Coordinates of C-alpha atoms and ligand atoms in Angstrom, one line a residue:
X16 CA 39.5 -34.0 -21.1
X17 CA 37.4 -36.9 -22.0
X18 CA 34.4 -36.6 -24.3
X19 CA 31.9 -37.3 -21.2
X20 CA 33.9 -34.7 -19.0
X21 CA 33.4 -32.1 -21.8
X22 CA 29.6 -32.9 -21.9
X23 CA 29.4 -32.6 -18.0
X24 CA 31.3 -29.1 -18.1
X25 CA 29.1 -28.0 -21.1
X26 CA 25.8 -28.9 -19.2
X27 CA 27.0 -27.3 -16.1
X28 CA 27.7 -24.3 -17.7
X29 CA 24.4 -24.4 -19.5
X30 CA 22.6 -24.9 -16.1
X31 CA 24.2 -21.9 -15.0
X32 CA 23.4 -19.8 -17.8
X33 CA 19.6 -21.3 -18.3
X34 CA 18.7 -23.2 -15.4
X35 CA 18.8 -21.3 -12.2
X36 CA 18.2 -17.5 -13.6
X37 CA 18.5 -15.1 -10.7
X38 CA 17.6 -11.4 -10.9
X39 CA 21.2 -9.6 -10.6
X40 CA 20.7 -6.2 -9.1
X41 CA 23.5 -3.8 -8.5
X42 CA 22.1 -1.0 -6.6
X43 CA 25.0 1.4 -7.6
X44 CA 23.6 1.0 -11.3
X45 CA 20.5 2.8 -12.6
X46 CA 20.5 0.5 -15.5
X47 CA 20.6 -2.7 -13.2
X48 CA 17.9 -1.4 -10.9
X49 CA 15.5 -0.6 -14.1
X50 CA 16.2 -4.0 -15.6
X51 CA 15.7 -5.7 -12.3
X52 CA 12.3 -3.9 -11.9
X53 CA 11.1 -4.6 -15.4
X54 CA 11.9 -8.4 -15.0
X55 CA 9.7 -8.4 -11.6
X56 CA 7.1 -6.3 -13.4
X57 CA 6.8 -8.5 -16.2
X58 CA 6.4 -11.5 -13.8
X59 CA 3.6 -9.7 -12.1
X60 CA 1.7 -8.8 -15.1
X61 CA 2.0 -12.6 -16.4
X62 CA -0.7 -12.9 -13.4
X63 CA -2.9 -10.0 -14.3
X64 CA -5.7 -10.8 -17.0
X65 CA -7.8 -7.9 -16.5
X66 CA -7.3 -6.4 -19.8
X67 CA -8.2 -9.6 -21.7
X68 CA -11.5 -10.0 -23.6
X69 CA -14.0 -11.4 -21.1
X70 CA -12.2 -10.2 -18.0
X71 CA -13.1 -7.2 -15.6
X72 CA -10.5 -4.5 -15.9
X73 CA -8.8 -3.9 -12.5
X74 CA -10.3 -7.0 -10.9
X75 CA -7.9 -9.6 -9.6
X76 CA -9.6 -12.9 -8.8
X77 CA -10.5 -13.5 -5.2
X78 CA -9.6 -9.9 -4.3
X79 CA -10.8 -6.3 -5.0
X80 CA -8.5 -4.2 -2.9
X81 CA -5.2 -5.8 -4.3
X82 CA -6.1 -4.0 -7.7
X83 CA -5.5 -0.7 -6.0
X84 CA -2.3 -1.8 -4.4
X85 CA -1.1 -3.2 -7.8
X86 CA -1.9 0.0 -9.8
X87 CA -0.3 2.0 -7.1
X88 CA 2.9 -0.2 -7.5
X89 CA 2.9 0.2 -11.3
X90 CA 2.3 4.1 -11.1
X91 CA 5.5 4.2 -8.9
X92 CA 7.2 1.8 -11.5
X93 CA 6.7 4.1 -14.3
X94 CA 7.8 7.0 -12.2
X95 CA 11.0 5.6 -11.0
X96 CA 12.0 4.0 -14.1
X97 CA 10.3 5.6 -17.2
X98 CA 8.9 2.1 -18.6
X99 CA 5.3 2.8 -19.9
X100 CA 4.5 -0.7 -21.0
X101 CA 1.8 -1.0 -18.4
X102 CA 0.3 2.6 -18.3
X103 CA -2.8 1.8 -20.5
X104 CA -3.6 -1.2 -18.3
X105 CA -3.4 1.1 -15.2
X106 CA -5.5 3.8 -16.7
X107 CA -8.0 1.2 -18.0
X108 CA -8.2 -0.7 -14.6
X109 CA -8.1 2.4 -12.4
X110 CA -11.2 4.1 -14.3
X111 CA -13.2 0.8 -14.7
X112 CA -13.2 0.6 -11.0
X113 CA -13.9 4.1 -10.2
X114 CA -17.7 4.1 -9.5
X115 CA -19.1 7.4 -9.4
X116 CA -15.6 8.8 -8.9
X117 CA -15.4 7.2 -5.4
X118 CA -14.2 3.7 -6.0
X119 CA -17.4 2.3 -4.6
X120 CA -18.2 0.3 -8.0
X121 CA -21.7 -1.1 -7.5
X122 CA -20.4 -4.6 -8.1
X123 CA -18.3 -4.8 -5.0
X124 CA -19.5 -1.9 -2.8
X125 CA -21.7 -3.9 -1.0
X126 CA -19.1 -5.9 1.0
X127 CA -15.8 -3.7 0.6
X128 CA -14.3 -2.3 3.9
X129 CA -13.0 1.2 4.4
X130 CA -9.4 0.0 4.0
X131 CA -10.2 -1.8 0.6
X132 CA -11.7 1.6 -0.9
X133 CA -8.8 3.6 0.9
X134 CA -6.0 1.8 -1.4
X135 CA -7.7 2.8 -4.5
X136 CA -7.8 6.1 -3.2
X137 CA -4.3 6.1 -2.4
X138 CA -3.3 4.8 -5.8
X139 CA -5.4 7.8 -7.4
X140 CA -3.4 10.2 -5.2
X141 CA -0.2 8.6 -6.1
X142 CA -0.9 9.2 -9.9
X143 CA -1.9 12.8 -9.0
X144 CA 1.4 13.4 -7.3
X145 CA 3.5 11.6 -9.8
X146 CA 1.8 13.3 -12.8
X147 CA 0.8 10.0 -14.1
X148 CA -0.8 10.4 -17.7
X149 CA -4.6 11.3 -17.5
X150 CA -7.2 9.1 -18.8
X151 CA -8.6 10.8 -22.0
X152 CA -12.2 10.4 -21.0
X153 CA -12.3 9.5 -17.2
X154 CA -12.2 11.1 -13.9
X155 CA -9.0 13.0 -12.9
X156 CA -6.6 11.3 -10.2
X157 CA -7.1 14.1 -7.9
X158 CA -11.1 13.8 -8.1
X159 CA -10.8 10.4 -7.4
X160 CA -8.8 10.5 -4.2
X161 CA -11.1 13.6 -3.0
X162 CA -14.2 11.2 -3.8
X163 CA -12.8 8.5 -1.4
X164 CA -12.0 11.3 1.1
X165 CA -15.4 12.7 0.9
X166 CA -17.2 9.2 1.2
X167 CA -15.1 8.2 4.1
X168 CA -15.1 11.3 6.2
X169 CA -18.9 11.0 6.1
X170 CA -18.4 7.8 7.8
X171 CA -16.6 9.2 10.7
X172 CA -18.3 7.7 13.7
X173 CA -18.7 9.8 16.6
X174 CA -21.2 7.1 18.3
X175 CA -18.6 4.9 19.7
X176 CA -14.9 5.6 21.1
X177 CA -15.6 9.3 20.6
X178 CA -14.7 8.8 16.9
X179 CA -12.7 6.9 14.3
X180 CA -13.2 4.8 11.3
X181 CA -14.6 1.5 11.5
X182 CA -12.9 -1.3 9.8
X183 CA -16.2 -2.0 7.6
X184 CA -18.7 0.0 6.3
X185 CA -21.9 -1.9 6.8
X186 CA -23.4 -3.6 10.0
X187 CA -23.7 -6.8 8.4
X188 CA -20.1 -7.2 7.4
X189 CA -17.8 -9.2 9.8
X190 CA -15.6 -6.5 11.5
X191 CA -18.2 -3.8 11.5
X192 CA -17.6 -3.6 15.2
X193 CA -13.8 -3.0 15.1
X194 CA -11.8 0.2 14.5
X195 CA -8.6 -0.7 13.1
X196 CA -5.2 1.1 12.1
X197 CA -5.3 0.5 8.6
X198 CA -8.6 2.3 8.0
X199 CA -7.6 5.2 10.2
X200 CA -4.0 5.4 9.1
X201 CA -5.0 5.1 5.5
X202 CA -7.5 8.1 5.7
X203 CA -4.9 9.9 7.9
X204 CA -2.3 9.5 5.1
X205 CA -4.7 10.4 2.2
X206 CA -5.8 13.6 4.1
X207 CA -2.2 14.6 4.6
X208 CA -1.4 14.2 1.3
X209 CA -4.5 15.8 -0.2
X210 CA -3.5 18.7 2.1
X211 CA -0.2 18.9 0.9
X212 CA -1.1 18.6 -2.9
X213 CA -4.0 21.0 -2.7
X214 CA -2.9 23.6 0.1
X215 CA -6.7 23.1 1.3
X216 CA -6.3 23.4 5.1
X217 CA -9.6 21.5 5.7
X218 CA -7.7 18.2 4.9
X219 CA -5.0 19.0 7.2
X220 CA -7.6 19.6 9.9
X221 CA -9.0 16.1 9.2
X222 CA -5.6 14.5 9.1
X223 CA -4.9 15.9 12.4
X224 CA -8.2 14.9 13.8
X225 CA -7.6 11.4 12.7
X226 CA -4.3 11.2 14.3
X227 CA -5.2 12.8 17.6
X228 CA -8.4 10.6 17.9
X229 CA -6.1 7.4 17.0
X230 CA -3.7 8.5 19.9
X231 CA -6.3 8.4 22.4
X232 CA -7.1 4.6 21.6
X233 CA -4.8 1.6 21.8
X234 CA -4.1 1.8 18.2
X235 CA -1.4 4.3 18.4
X236 CA 0.9 5.4 21.1
X237 CA 2.6 8.6 20.9
X238 CA 5.1 7.7 23.6
X239 CA 6.2 4.1 22.7
X240 CA 5.2 4.5 19.1
X241 CA 3.5 1.0 19.1
X242 CA 1.0 0.6 16.4
X243 CA -1.7 -2.0 17.1
X244 CA -3.9 -3.7 14.6
X245 CA -7.3 -3.1 15.9
X246 CA -9.5 -2.2 18.7
X247 CA -13.1 -3.0 19.6
X248 CA -16.4 -0.5 19.7
X249 CA -18.1 -3.3 22.1
X250 CA -16.0 -2.2 25.0
X251 CA -15.3 1.6 24.0
X252 CA -12.0 0.9 22.2
X253 CA -10.3 -0.3 25.5
X254 CA -8.7 -3.4 24.3
X255 CA -6.1 -3.8 21.6
X256 CA -5.3 -6.5 19.0
X257 CA -1.6 -6.1 19.0
X258 CA -0.9 -8.0 16.0
X259 CA 2.3 -6.2 14.5
X260 CA 1.9 -5.7 10.7
X261 CA 4.4 -3.5 8.8
X262 CA 1.8 -1.6 6.8
X263 CA 0.3 -0.3 9.8
X264 CA 3.4 1.5 10.9
X265 CA 4.0 2.5 7.2
X266 CA 0.7 4.2 7.0
X267 CA 1.0 6.5 9.9
X268 CA 4.6 7.1 9.2
X269 CA 4.1 8.1 5.4
X270 CA 1.0 10.4 6.8
X271 CA 3.3 12.1 9.3
X272 CA 5.9 12.5 6.7
X273 CA 3.4 14.5 4.5
X274 CA 2.3 16.3 7.5
X275 CA 5.7 17.3 8.4
X276 CA 6.5 18.5 4.9
X277 CA 2.9 20.3 4.5
X278 CA 3.7 22.4 7.7
X279 CA 7.4 23.2 6.6
X280 CA 9.0 21.4 9.3
X281 CA 7.7 23.8 11.8
X282 CA 6.8 22.7 15.4
X283 CA 7.7 19.2 16.8
X284 CA 4.5 17.1 16.5
X285 CA 5.3 15.8 13.1
X286 CA 8.9 15.6 13.4
X287 CA 8.6 13.7 16.6
X288 CA 6.2 11.3 15.0
X289 CA 8.1 10.6 12.0
X290 CA 11.1 9.9 14.3
X291 CA 9.4 7.6 16.5
X292 CA 7.5 5.5 13.9
X293 CA 10.5 5.4 11.6
X294 CA 12.8 4.1 14.6
X295 CA 10.1 1.5 15.4
X296 CA 9.6 0.5 11.9
X297 CA 13.2 0.0 11.0
X298 CA 13.9 -1.8 14.4
X299 CA 10.9 -4.2 14.1
X300 CA 10.5 -5.3 10.5
X301 CA 14.6 -5.3 9.6
X302 CA 15.6 -7.6 12.3
X303 CA 19.0 -7.8 13.3
X304 CA 18.8 -11.5 13.4
X305 CA 19.0 -11.2 9.4
X306 CA 21.5 -8.4 9.5
X307 CA 19.3 -5.5 10.1
X308 CA 19.0 -4.5 6.4
X309 CA 16.4 -6.7 5.0
X310 CA 12.6 -6.3 5.6
X311 CA 10.6 -9.2 7.0
X312 CA 6.9 -9.4 7.7
X313 CA 7.7 -10.7 11.1
X314 CA 4.1 -12.0 12.1
X315 CA 4.0 -14.4 9.2
X316 CA 7.3 -15.1 7.7
X317 CA 9.0 -17.0 10.5
X318 CA 6.3 -20.0 10.2
X319 CA 5.9 -18.9 6.4
X320 CA 2.2 -18.6 6.8
X321 CA 1.6 -15.2 5.1
X322 CA -1.8 -15.0 3.1
X323 CA -1.8 -12.9 -0.1
X324 CA -2.9 -9.8 1.7
X325 CA 0.1 -9.8 4.0
X326 CA 2.8 -10.6 1.2
X327 CA 1.8 -7.1 -0.2
X328 CA 2.7 -5.4 2.9
X329 CA 6.4 -5.1 2.5
X330 CA 5.8 -3.4 -0.8
X331 CA 3.6 -0.8 0.4
X332 CA 5.9 0.1 3.2
X333 CA 9.0 0.3 0.7
X334 CA 7.0 2.9 -1.3
X335 CA 6.0 4.9 2.0
X336 CA 9.5 4.7 3.2
X337 CA 10.8 6.2 0.0
X338 CA 8.5 9.1 0.3
X339 CA 9.4 9.9 4.0
X340 CA 13.1 10.0 2.5
X341 CA 11.9 12.6 0.1
X342 CA 9.6 14.7 2.4
X343 CA 11.7 14.3 5.5
X344 CA 15.3 14.8 4.2
X345 CA 16.8 14.1 7.4
X346 CA 15.7 10.3 7.5
X347 CA 17.2 9.6 4.0
X348 CA 20.5 8.1 5.5
X349 CA 18.7 5.8 7.8
X350 CA 16.2 4.7 5.1
X351 CA 18.4 4.1 1.9
X352 CA 20.5 1.2 3.1
X353 CA 17.4 -0.6 4.3
X354 CA 15.7 -0.4 0.9
X355 CA 19.1 -1.4 -0.6
X356 CA 19.6 -4.3 1.6
X357 CA 16.0 -5.5 1.0
X358 CA 16.4 -5.0 -2.8
X359 CA 19.5 -7.5 -2.7
X360 CA 17.8 -9.8 -0.5
X361 CA 14.6 -9.8 -2.7
X362 CA 16.5 -10.3 -6.0
X363 CA 18.3 -13.3 -4.6
X364 CA 14.9 -15.0 -4.2
X365 CA 14.0 -14.6 -7.8
X366 CA 15.2 -18.0 -9.0
X367 CA 12.0 -19.7 -9.1
X368 CA 11.0 -22.1 -11.9
X369 CA 13.9 -20.9 -14.0
X370 CA 12.0 -17.8 -15.1
X371 CA 12.9 -15.1 -12.3
X372 CA 9.8 -16.0 -10.3
X373 CA 10.4 -14.4 -6.8
X374 CA 9.4 -15.5 -3.3
X375 CA 8.3 -14.2 0.0
X376 CA 11.2 -14.4 2.3
X377 CA 14.1 -11.9 1.2
X378 CA 16.4 -13.0 4.0
X379 CA 17.4 -16.5 3.1
X380 CA 19.2 -16.0 -0.1
X381 CA 17.1 -18.3 -1.9
X382 CA 13.8 -19.0 -3.4
X383 CA 11.2 -20.2 -0.9
X384 CA 9.0 -22.3 -3.2
X385 CA 6.3 -19.3 -3.1
X386 CA 5.0 -17.5 -6.3
X387 CA 2.3 -15.2 -7.3
X388 CA 1.1 -11.8 -8.3
X389 CA 1.6 -10.6 -4.5
X390 CA 5.2 -11.9 -4.5
X391 CA 5.9 -10.0 -7.6
X392 CA 4.4 -6.8 -6.5
X393 CA 6.4 -6.5 -3.4
X394 CA 9.7 -7.1 -5.1
X395 CA 8.7 -4.9 -7.9
X396 CA 8.1 -2.0 -5.5
X397 CA 11.4 -2.6 -3.7
X398 CA 13.3 -2.4 -6.9
X399 CA 11.6 0.5 -7.9
X400 CA 12.4 2.8 -5.0
X401 CA 16.0 1.9 -5.3
X402 CA 15.9 4.5 -7.8
X403 CA 15.8 7.1 -4.9
X404 CA 19.6 7.9 -5.0
X405 CA 19.2 8.6 -8.9
X406 CA 16.6 11.2 -8.4
X407 CA 16.3 14.5 -6.6
X408 CA 13.7 16.4 -4.8
X409 CA 12.2 17.4 -8.4
X410 CA 11.2 13.4 -8.4
X411 CA 9.4 13.9 -4.9
X412 CA 5.5 13.9 -4.9
X413 CA 4.3 17.0 -6.4
X414 CA 1.8 19.5 -5.3
X415 CA -0.5 21.7 -7.2
X416 CA 2.1 24.5 -6.8
X417 CA 5.2 22.3 -7.9
X418 CA 3.8 21.1 -11.4
X419 CA 1.1 18.5 -10.2
X420 CA -1.7 19.6 -12.6
X421 CA -4.4 17.0 -11.9
X422 CA -8.0 18.7 -11.8
X423 CA -9.5 19.1 -8.5
X424 CA -13.1 18.4 -7.5
X425 CA -13.5 19.2 -3.9
X426 CA -17.2 17.7 -4.1
X427 CA -16.1 14.6 -5.9
X428 CA -18.2 11.4 -4.6
X429 CA -20.7 13.4 -2.6
X430 CA -23.6 13.0 -4.9
X431 CA -24.1 9.2 -4.8
X432 CA -24.6 8.4 -1.3
X433 CA -28.4 7.7 -2.2
X434 CA -27.1 5.3 -4.7
X435 CA -24.9 3.3 -2.2
X436 CA -27.9 3.2 -0.1
X437 CA -30.1 1.9 -2.9
X438 CA -27.7 -0.8 -3.5
X439 CA -27.9 -1.6 0.3
X440 CA -31.6 -1.7 0.6
X441 CA -32.1 -4.3 -2.1
X442 CA -29.7 -6.8 -0.3
X443 CA -31.5 -9.8 0.9
X444 CA -30.9 -11.8 4.1
X445 CA -29.3 -14.7 2.2
X446 CA -26.9 -12.1 0.5
X447 CA -25.8 -10.7 3.8
X448 CA -24.7 -13.9 5.0
X449 CA -22.8 -14.6 1.8
X450 CA -21.3 -11.3 2.0
X451 CA -20.1 -11.7 5.5
X452 CA -18.4 -14.8 4.5
X453 CA -16.9 -13.0 1.5
X454 CA -15.9 -10.3 3.7
X455 CA -14.0 -12.6 5.9
X456 CA -12.1 -14.1 2.8
X457 CA -11.3 -10.8 1.2
X458 CA -10.7 -8.3 4.0
X459 CA -7.1 -7.1 4.6
X460 CA -6.6 -7.7 8.4
X461 CA -8.4 -11.1 9.1
X462 CA -5.5 -12.3 11.1
X463 CA -5.3 -9.0 13.1
X464 CA -9.0 -9.7 14.1
X465 CA -8.3 -13.3 15.2
X466 CA -5.4 -11.7 17.4
X467 CA -8.0 -9.6 18.7
X468 CA -10.5 -12.3 19.6
X469 CA -7.9 -14.3 21.2
X470 CA -6.6 -11.6 23.3
X471 CA -9.9 -9.8 23.9
Ligands
LIG523 C1 7.2 -18.9 -14.4 O1 6.7 -20.1 -14.3 C2 5.4 -20.5 -13.5 C3 5.1 -21.7 -13.3 O2 5.1 -22.3 -14.6 C4 4.4 -19.5 -14.0 O3 3.2 -19.7 -13.3 C5 4.8 -17.9 -14.3 O4 3.6 -17.2 -15.1 C6 6.0 -17.7 -15.0 N1 6.5 -16.4 -15.1 C7 6.9 -16.0 -16.1 C8 7.3 -14.4 -16.0 O5 6.9 -16.3 -17.2
LIG524 C1 -2.8 -6.4 -22.1 O1 -1.5 -5.8 -21.9 C2 -0.2 -6.3 -22.2 C3 0.8 -5.5 -21.7 O2 0.5 -4.2 -22.0 C4 -0.3 -6.4 -23.6 O3 0.9 -7.1 -24.0 C5 -1.5 -7.3 -24.0 O4 -1.6 -7.5 -25.5 C6 -2.8 -6.5 -23.5 N1 -4.0 -7.4 -24.0 C7 -4.9 -7.2 -24.5 C8 -6.0 -8.2 -24.9 O5 -5.2 -5.9 -24.9
LIG525 C1 -19.3 -5.7 -12.8 O1 -19.7 -7.0 -13.4 C2 -20.2 -7.2 -14.6 C3 -20.7 -8.6 -14.9 O2 -19.6 -9.6 -14.6 C4 -19.0 -6.8 -15.4 O3 -19.1 -6.8 -17.0 C5 -18.6 -5.4 -15.2 O4 -17.1 -5.1 -16.0 C6 -18.2 -5.5 -13.8 N1 -17.9 -3.9 -13.3 C7 -17.0 -3.7 -12.4 C8 -16.5 -2.2 -12.0 O5 -16.4 -4.6 -11.8
LIG526 C1 -18.1 14.1 14.6 O1 -17.3 14.6 15.2 C2 -16.6 15.7 14.0 C3 -15.5 16.3 14.8 O2 -15.6 16.8 16.1 C4 -17.5 16.7 13.7 O3 -17.0 17.5 12.8 C5 -18.6 15.9 12.9 O4 -19.8 16.8 12.6 C6 -19.3 14.9 14.1 N1 -20.0 14.0 13.1 C7 -21.4 13.6 13.5 C8 -22.0 12.8 12.7 O5 -21.8 13.8 14.7
LIG527 C1 0.0 12.1 23.1 O1 -1.4 11.7 22.7 C2 -2.2 12.1 24.0 C3 -3.6 11.4 24.0 O2 -4.2 11.9 22.6 C4 -2.4 13.6 24.0 O3 -3.1 14.1 25.2 C5 -0.8 14.3 24.0 O4 -0.9 15.7 23.8 C6 -0.1 13.9 23.0 N1 1.3 14.2 23.0 C7 2.0 14.7 22.0 C8 3.3 15.3 22.3 O5 1.3 15.2 21.0
LIG528 C1 5.1 26.6 4.0 O1 5.7 27.5 3.3 C2 4.9 28.0 2.1 C3 6.1 28.6 1.4 O2 7.1 29.7 2.0 C4 3.9 29.0 2.6 O3 3.5 29.3 1.4 C5 3.0 28.1 3.5 O4 2.0 28.8 4.0 C6 3.8 27.4 4.6 N1 2.8 26.6 5.2 C7 2.6 26.3 6.5 C8 1.5 25.4 6.9 O5 3.1 27.0 7.4
LIG529 C1 14.9 7.7 17.1 O1 16.2 7.2 17.4 C2 17.0 8.2 17.3 C3 18.5 7.4 17.3 O2 18.5 6.4 18.3 C4 16.9 9.0 18.6 O3 17.9 10.1 18.8 C5 15.7 9.7 18.6 O4 15.6 10.4 19.6 C6 14.4 8.4 18.4 N1 13.3 9.3 18.1 C7 12.2 9.1 19.2 C8 10.9 10.0 19.0 O5 12.1 8.4 20.0
LIG530 C1 9.5 18.9 1.6 O1 9.7 17.9 0.5 C2 10.6 18.7 -0.5 C3 10.6 17.4 -1.6 O2 11.5 16.4 -1.4 C4 12.0 18.8 0.0 O3 12.6 19.5 -1.0 C5 12.0 19.8 1.3 O4 13.1 20.1 1.8 C6 10.8 19.3 2.1 N1 10.6 20.1 3.3 C7 11.1 20.0 4.6 C8 10.6 21.1 5.5 O5 11.8 19.4 4.8
LIG531 C1 17.2 -21.3 4.0 O1 17.8 -21.7 2.8 C2 18.3 -23.1 2.8 C3 18.8 -23.5 1.4 O2 19.8 -22.6 0.9 C4 17.3 -23.9 3.3 O3 18.0 -25.4 3.5 C5 16.8 -23.6 4.6 O4 15.8 -24.3 5.2 C6 16.4 -22.1 4.5 N1 16.0 -21.6 5.7 C7 14.8 -21.1 6.1 C8 14.7 -20.6 7.5 O5 13.7 -21.1 5.4
LIG532 C1 16.8 16.7 -10.9 O1 16.7 15.6 -11.8 C2 16.3 15.9 -13.0 C3 16.2 14.6 -13.9 O2 17.3 13.9 -13.7 C4 17.0 17.0 -13.6 O3 16.6 17.4 -15.0 C5 17.3 18.3 -12.9 O4 18.2 19.1 -13.5 C6 17.6 17.9 -11.5 N1 17.5 19.3 -10.6 C7 18.5 19.5 -9.7 C8 18.2 20.7 -8.9 O5 19.5 18.9 -9.6
LIG533 C1 -0.4 18.1 -16.9 O1 0.7 18.5 -17.6 C2 1.3 17.2 -18.6 C3 2.6 17.6 -18.9 O2 3.5 17.6 -17.8 C4 0.1 17.1 -19.7 O3 0.4 16.2 -20.5 C5 -1.2 17.0 -19.0 O4 -2.2 17.2 -20.0 C6 -1.6 17.9 -17.8 N1 -2.8 17.7 -17.5 C7 -3.8 18.6 -17.4 C8 -5.1 18.0 -16.7 O5 -3.7 19.7 -17.6
LIG534 C1 -11.4 22.5 0.8 O1 -11.7 21.2 0.9 C2 -13.2 21.1 1.5 C3 -13.4 19.6 2.1 O2 -13.5 19.0 0.8 C4 -14.2 21.5 0.6 O3 -15.5 21.6 1.1 C5 -13.7 22.9 0.2 O4 -14.5 23.6 -0.8 C6 -12.4 23.2 -0.3 N1 -12.0 24.4 -0.6 C7 -11.4 24.7 -1.6 C8 -10.9 26.4 -1.7 O5 -11.2 24.2 -2.5

């Protein structure tokens, strides 16, 4: 071989080793899954500055709700892999944003939506169920979830559509006139999880009330199992913004799995709900056009127009599918291959910038040029849940009678409604206009609303 050929050969080898780094995931190896997850987590936390001096713990620039989703993902990462590297940041951020034990922190509470608050409540619930280490001087994880439940059920709105949660909390927020699936599905799931964890039937009754109400609206069909994004109080919830987002399905599916498990699998209501929603979720969001085993956010990925909110949805759904597999063991066999196929697809995207940056589309075997905290979050989630086959029912979400010991406070969050009102009454007209704009930028289901406007 001539010298120049040697040189080229060495260069090609060096490129292979250093240049196009991919994440190799072998879903049949625990070590490989843990290693892949740790690389994705490292890449995600490169984007998180909240624990640095001068920054606000738990606050991600331009968004508040994503912090809850991020910590939820890290809590699950720790649970599945045992890597505690980021635990102190999780505890710091989750407590910093806790408000008066209700995730209504004064800095942000005047423009957040019910769904935004809900994600922090679900993160706290996750921490309780997975026995995540407590904060030494903060609120217990369970009480934080109870605080979100208490503040939200107080907003249950019987004045329009015979019930339901509005998307937004205050009249001046864009989207106040809408009732949407993620706000109702989120509270349904939180209530179901509180019921199972505490065995307090009041939470079950609320979960069932929310579910039953939702099935009387175009949001959720208990015959076709379609989940729409939104409906409107301006026409008595008669029209449908039918945009199809994976997390709306996942929120109801996950909640139904908890209801099934809490009721010990008795009756058919929850087993039918799990089966129907799971069928639709797997059919829709694991399209056969990509082989049927790789998750796709079908509304935004084909044209690659997903916003940061939407990029997170697949990661949320991955986590909820894993809980479903634990809580309704008959679903395990249909769920696992979908999580494995998606993890392999996701890993193949992680060749960005030569530093394992991951993309949005998991189904094209290549990096698509997108990158960010949100991309890393979804990939981290799908890698973590691939530990499912290496766990057993003792790794399932705990309850207070199976080892979960987070301290209960059934009245958490109920003493600060006066404070929320005080914050509200000091808001000027100028602030209101500003808040409306901010809401439009931050709220989770903006595209859903657009869809509704076009249809309505
Ligand atoms: C990878 O490179 C990109 C672009 O320079 C950067 O934004 C990102 O933080 C890097 N990620 C890691 C894990 O170093
Ligand atoms: C923030 O957390 C990361 C990961 O735990 C750590 O490496 C870093 O030193 C922390 N930064 C500060 C300022 O504490
Ligand atoms: C509220 O804003 C202040 C001023 O920027 C900041 O110091 C504080 O950490 C913020 N608190 C929360 C909960 O975001
Ligand atoms: C709304 O309806 C629920 C369920 O029927 C009931 O418990 C609650 O008291 C009602 N709330 C208001 C404000 O009327
Ligand atoms: C389906 O929802 C409708 C409307 O709420 C309700 O009347 C019916 O009983 C539900 N069917 C089942 C099987 O739960
Ligand atoms: C489920 O089973 C447990 C243990 O047998 C029992 O204590 C509980 O009451 C049952 N729950 C329901 C809702 O039937
Ligand atoms: C879900 O699909 C399975 C397999 O096709 C079918 O047996 C089951 O009846 C479906 N569930 C519902 C609720 O339609
Ligand atoms: C409830 O979940 C636990 C934990 O995964 C599981 O062992 C149990 O079989 C489930 N109960 C039912 C009725 O499927
Ligand atoms: C799939 O990836 C290839 C490169 O491997 C690229 O040329 C093609 O445009 C991608 N297709 C889509 C739909 O992203
Ligand atoms: C479940 O897994 C844990 C951790 O690997 C192990 O300690 C425990 O013995 C297992 N339990 C059963 C019933 O297999
Ligand atoms: C819960 O149990 C863990 C050990 O599993 C322990 O470290 C923790 O302090 C306990 N928490 C409470 C609130 O008792
Ligand atoms: C059950 O939860 C409800 C609603 O938060 C609360 O009012 C009640 O005190 C709880 N009961 C017990 C025994 O903790």
